[in-house]
């Protein structure tokens, strides 16, 4: 399987579980408002982080009979997978069955192209290690010197998509703080910006679709790629943030009481004062208020 960020996958369920433990302690309708609000926020933040480290932006796989080593007549039945992420490409090779030619055919190799990493050097090390031919064949297609010419496009697209995702994550943090303060309209604006940058990352990665990927033929079968789960979930998250931001702004101007109900989770503050109830008095603590009983008038004859 493609590598993923263990921190994002472990911390999110633990955070949600911790919140569910304290949920029974919240009284009344407040618990359900807090449940929806916290779970939505956790989903957006976790998805942004997980998508950044995911190798499921563009995927492809094929089961075929192919050469196991270069310049060898030995052939194996295997499942070959190609997983393209923002920071590199991940190639898997799993035998069917796993034990063939007195070897365990189960490879998961990653080649990084982010700035500061040497993709060509990693490919040269793979050649020296003598990795199976399908892994080397696919990795060679993404090298800077490959006739395919897709290295630059994928690298730049991944770089800009990664940068915009981190910007979206920062605005997501800011939106959580602003929505917890008495300025919900600013929280709605930051949610809109979060969604916009999430969509920018999707559009940046989609820009590589204009570059024709050369034919990938493994054995007797052709491997084709398509957008993966990380791409579509990030797109859905961006749209979700736009809808939530628009809803917050709309409620702020049209139904501020409904927005207050959702954000504060309290219906008591929204009830209008009944007839005969005491009015709200704001007093200045620096001045003493005198009641009628405090005034005593005496006359000395």
Coordinates of C-alpha atoms in Angstrom, one line a residue:
X1 CA 0.0 0.0 0.0
X2 CA 1.1 3.6 -0.6
X3 CA 2.7 5.3 2.4
X4 CA 0.6 7.7 4.4
X5 CA 1.1 10.0 7.2
X6 CA 0.7 8.0 10.4
X7 CA 0.2 11.0 12.6
X8 CA -2.8 12.3 10.7
X9 CA -4.4 8.9 10.6
X10 CA -3.8 8.2 14.3
X11 CA -4.5 11.6 15.9
X12 CA -7.8 12.3 14.2
X13 CA -9.7 9.2 15.5
X14 CA -8.2 9.7 18.9
X15 CA -9.3 13.4 19.0
X16 CA -12.8 12.4 17.9
X17 CA -12.9 9.6 20.5
X18 CA -11.8 12.0 23.2
X19 CA -14.6 14.4 22.3
X20 CA -17.2 11.5 22.3
X21 CA -16.1 10.7 25.9
X22 CA -16.9 14.2 27.1
X23 CA -20.0 14.6 25.0
X24 CA -22.4 13.1 27.6
X25 CA -21.3 15.8 30.0
X26 CA -22.7 18.5 27.8
X27 CA -26.3 19.2 28.7
X28 CA -29.4 19.6 26.5
X29 CA -29.3 20.4 22.8
X30 CA -25.8 21.8 23.1
X31 CA -24.2 18.3 22.8
X32 CA -25.6 17.8 19.3
X33 CA -24.6 21.3 18.1
X34 CA -21.1 20.7 19.4
X35 CA -21.0 17.2 17.9
X36 CA -21.8 18.4 14.4
X37 CA -19.5 21.4 14.7
X38 CA -16.4 19.5 16.0
X39 CA -16.8 16.5 13.7
X40 CA -17.0 18.8 10.6
X41 CA -14.0 20.8 11.8
X42 CA -12.0 17.6 12.5
X43 CA -12.9 16.2 9.1
X44 CA -11.7 19.3 7.2
X45 CA -8.4 19.6 9.1
X46 CA -7.6 15.9 8.9
X47 CA -8.4 15.6 5.2
X48 CA -6.1 18.5 4.4
X49 CA -3.2 17.0 6.2
X50 CA -3.9 13.5 5.0
X51 CA -4.3 14.5 1.4
X52 CA -0.9 16.4 1.5
X53 CA 0.9 13.2 2.4
X54 CA -1.2 10.8 0.4
X55 CA 0.0 9.0 -2.7
X56 CA -3.6 8.6 -4.1
X57 CA -3.8 11.7 -6.2
X58 CA -3.4 9.8 -9.5
X59 CA -3.5 6.0 -9.5
X60 CA -3.4 3.1 -11.8
X61 CA -3.0 -0.7 -11.6
X62 CA -2.9 -3.7 -13.7
X63 CA -2.5 -7.5 -13.3
X64 CA -0.3 -9.0 -15.9
X65 CA 2.4 -11.5 -16.7
X66 CA 5.7 -9.6 -17.0
X67 CA 9.5 -10.1 -16.9
X68 CA 10.8 -10.1 -13.4
X69 CA 14.3 -8.9 -14.1
X70 CA 15.7 -6.9 -17.0
X71 CA 17.3 -9.0 -19.8
X72 CA 15.8 -12.1 -18.3
X73 CA 13.4 -14.6 -19.8
X74 CA 11.8 -15.4 -16.4
X75 CA 8.3 -14.1 -16.2
X76 CA 6.0 -13.8 -13.2
X77 CA 2.3 -13.1 -12.6
X78 CA 2.0 -10.0 -10.6
X79 CA -0.2 -7.0 -9.7
X80 CA 1.5 -3.7 -10.6
X81 CA 0.4 -0.4 -9.0
X82 CA 1.3 3.2 -9.7
X83 CA 0.4 5.8 -7.1
X84 CA 1.3 9.5 -7.8
X85 CA 1.2 12.0 -4.9
X86 CA 2.3 15.6 -4.4
X87 CA 5.8 14.7 -3.3
X88 CA 6.6 11.7 -5.5
X89 CA 5.6 8.5 -7.0
X90 CA 5.0 5.1 -5.3
X91 CA 5.3 1.9 -7.2
X92 CA 4.0 -1.5 -5.9
X93 CA 4.7 -5.0 -7.2
X94 CA 2.9 -7.9 -5.7
X95 CA 3.2 -11.4 -7.0
X96 CA 0.2 -13.6 -7.7
X97 CA 1.0 -15.7 -5.7
X98 CA 3.6 -13.9 -3.7
X99 CA 6.0 -16.7 -3.7
X100 CA 7.4 -17.2 -7.2
X101 CA 10.9 -18.1 -8.5
X102 CA 11.9 -19.0 -5.0
X103 CA 11.5 -15.3 -4.0
X104 CA 8.9 -13.2 -2.2
X105 CA 7.6 -10.8 -4.7
X106 CA 6.2 -7.9 -2.6
X107 CA 7.7 -4.5 -3.4
X108 CA 6.7 -1.0 -2.3
X109 CA 9.1 1.6 -3.6
X110 CA 8.9 5.3 -3.3
X111 CA 10.7 7.9 -5.4
X112 CA 10.5 11.5 -4.2
X113 CA 10.7 14.6 -6.4
X114 CA 10.0 17.4 -4.0
X115 CA 12.5 20.3 -3.8
X116 CA 15.7 19.3 -2.1
X117 CA 15.4 15.6 -3.2
X118 CA 17.2 14.0 -6.1
X119 CA 14.8 11.8 -8.0
X120 CA 17.5 10.8 -10.5
X121 CA 19.8 9.8 -7.7
X122 CA 17.1 7.6 -6.1
X123 CA 16.5 6.0 -9.5
X124 CA 20.2 5.3 -9.9
X125 CA 20.2 3.6 -6.4
X126 CA 17.3 1.5 -7.5
X127 CA 19.2 0.3 -10.5
X128 CA 22.2 -0.6 -8.3
X129 CA 19.9 -2.6 -5.9
X130 CA 18.6 -4.5 -8.9
X131 CA 14.9 -3.9 -8.3
X132 CA 12.4 -5.8 -10.5
X133 CA 12.0 -4.7 -14.0
X134 CA 8.4 -3.4 -13.7
X135 CA 9.4 -1.1 -10.8
X136 CA 12.4 0.3 -12.7
X137 CA 10.3 0.7 -15.9
X138 CA 7.7 2.8 -14.3
X139 CA 10.2 4.8 -12.2
X140 CA 12.2 5.6 -15.4
X141 CA 9.2 7.2 -17.0
X142 CA 9.2 10.0 -14.4
X143 CA 13.0 10.7 -14.5
X144 CA 14.1 14.2 -15.7
X145 CA 15.9 12.6 -18.7
X146 CA 12.9 10.4 -19.7
X147 CA 11.5 11.0 -23.2
X148 CA 8.0 11.2 -21.6
X149 CA 8.9 14.7 -20.3
X150 CA 6.4 14.6 -17.4
X151 CA 8.9 15.0 -14.5
X152 CA 8.8 18.8 -14.6
X153 CA 5.1 19.1 -14.9
X154 CA 4.3 16.6 -12.1
X155 CA 7.0 18.2 -9.8
X156 CA 5.7 21.7 -10.2
X157 CA 2.1 20.7 -10.0
X158 CA 2.8 18.8 -6.8
X159 CA 4.8 21.7 -5.4
X160 CA 2.1 24.3 -5.9
X161 CA -0.7 21.9 -4.8
X162 CA 1.2 21.2 -1.6
X163 CA 1.8 24.9 -0.9
X164 CA -1.8 25.8 -1.4
X165 CA -2.9 22.9 0.8
X166 CA -0.8 24.2 3.7
X167 CA -2.3 27.7 3.2
X168 CA -5.7 26.1 3.4
X169 CA -4.7 24.4 6.6
X170 CA -3.6 27.7 8.2
X171 CA -6.9 29.4 7.3
X172 CA -8.8 26.4 8.7
X173 CA -7.0 26.9 12.0
X174 CA -7.9 30.6 11.9
X175 CA -11.5 29.9 11.1
X176 CA -11.8 27.7 14.2
X177 CA -10.5 30.5 16.4
X178 CA -12.8 33.2 14.8
X179 CA -15.9 31.0 15.0
X180 CA -15.2 30.6 18.7
X181 CA -15.2 34.4 19.1
X182 CA -18.0 36.9 18.7
X183 CA -17.0 37.6 15.1
X184 CA -18.7 34.7 13.1
X185 CA -18.7 36.7 9.8
X186 CA -14.9 36.7 9.8
X187 CA -15.0 32.9 10.5
X188 CA -17.2 32.5 7.5
X189 CA -14.8 34.5 5.4
X190 CA -11.9 32.4 6.4
X191 CA -13.9 29.2 5.6
X192 CA -14.4 30.6 2.1
X193 CA -10.7 31.2 1.8
X194 CA -10.0 27.7 3.1
X195 CA -12.2 26.2 0.5
X196 CA -10.7 28.4 -2.2
X197 CA -7.2 27.3 -1.5
X198 CA -8.2 23.6 -1.3
X199 CA -9.7 24.0 -4.7
X200 CA -6.6 25.8 -6.0
X201 CA -4.6 22.7 -5.0
X202 CA -6.9 20.5 -6.9
X203 CA -6.7 22.7 -10.0
X204 CA -2.9 22.9 -9.7
X205 CA -2.6 19.1 -9.8
X206 CA -5.2 18.8 -12.5
X207 CA -3.1 21.0 -14.7
X208 CA -0.9 18.0 -15.4
X209 CA -3.8 16.4 -17.2
X210 CA -3.0 18.6 -20.2
X211 CA 0.3 16.8 -20.4
X212 CA -0.1 13.5 -22.3
X213 CA 1.4 10.7 -20.3
X214 CA 3.3 8.3 -22.5
X215 CA 2.1 4.8 -22.9
X216 CA 2.8 2.6 -19.9
X217 CA 3.0 -1.0 -21.0
X218 CA 3.8 -3.6 -18.4
X219 CA 4.2 -7.1 -19.9
X220 CA 1.2 -7.8 -22.1
X221 CA -1.1 -5.2 -20.5
X222 CA -1.3 -1.4 -20.6
X223 CA -1.4 0.6 -17.4
X224 CA -3.7 3.6 -17.4
X225 CA -4.0 6.2 -14.6
X226 CA -6.9 8.2 -13.3
X227 CA -7.6 10.7 -10.4
X228 CA -7.5 8.9 -7.1
X229 CA -9.3 9.2 -3.8
X230 CA -7.1 12.1 -2.4
X231 CA -8.0 14.2 -5.4
X232 CA -11.7 13.8 -5.2
X233 CA -11.9 14.1 -1.4
X234 CA -9.9 17.3 -1.5
X235 CA -12.3 18.6 -4.2
X236 CA -15.3 17.7 -2.0
X237 CA -13.7 19.3 1.0
X238 CA -13.1 22.5 -0.9
X239 CA -16.7 22.6 -2.0
X240 CA -17.8 21.8 1.6
X241 CA -15.8 24.7 3.0
X242 CA -17.3 27.1 0.4
X243 CA -20.8 26.0 1.3
X244 CA -20.2 26.3 5.1
X245 CA -18.6 29.7 4.7
X246 CA -21.5 30.9 2.6
X247 CA -24.0 29.5 5.1
X248 CA -22.3 31.3 8.0
X249 CA -22.3 34.6 6.2
X250 CA -25.9 34.2 5.1
X251 CA -27.1 33.4 8.5
X252 CA -25.0 36.2 10.0
X253 CA -26.9 38.8 8.0
X254 CA -30.3 37.0 7.6
X255 CA -30.8 34.9 10.7
X256 CA -28.2 35.9 13.4
X257 CA -30.2 34.1 16.1
X258 CA -30.0 30.8 14.2
X259 CA -26.3 31.3 13.7
X260 CA -25.9 32.0 17.4
X261 CA -27.9 28.9 18.2
X262 CA -25.5 26.7 16.2
X263 CA -22.3 28.3 17.3
X264 CA -23.1 28.6 21.0
X265 CA -25.5 25.6 21.2
X266 CA -27.8 27.3 23.7
X267 CA -31.5 28.0 23.3
X268 CA -31.9 29.9 26.5
X269 CA -30.1 33.0 25.2
X270 CA -32.4 33.1 22.2
X271 CA -35.7 33.2 24.1
X272 CA -37.2 36.6 24.1
X273 CA -38.0 38.0 27.5
X274 CA -41.5 37.4 28.7
X275 CA -43.9 40.1 29.7
X276 CA -43.4 41.3 33.2
X277 CA -39.9 40.0 33.5
X278 CA -37.2 42.2 34.8
X279 CA -35.3 44.2 32.2
X280 CA -31.6 43.8 31.6
X281 CA -29.7 46.4 33.6
X282 CA -26.1 47.2 32.8
X283 CA -24.5 48.9 35.8
X284 CA -21.2 50.6 36.1
X285 CA -19.3 48.9 38.9
X286 CA -17.3 52.1 39.6
X287 CA -20.4 53.9 40.8
X288 CA -22.6 53.0 43.7
X289 CA -26.3 52.5 43.0
X290 CA -28.5 53.8 45.8
X291 CA -31.9 52.3 46.5
X292 CA -34.9 54.1 48.1
X293 CA -34.4 52.2 51.3
X294 CA -30.8 53.6 51.6
X295 CA -32.0 57.2 51.8
X296 CA -32.9 58.4 55.3
X297 CA -34.2 61.9 55.9
X298 CA -34.2 63.2 59.5
X299 CA -35.3 66.6 60.8
X300 CA -34.1 68.0 64.1
X301 CA -36.5 70.4 65.8

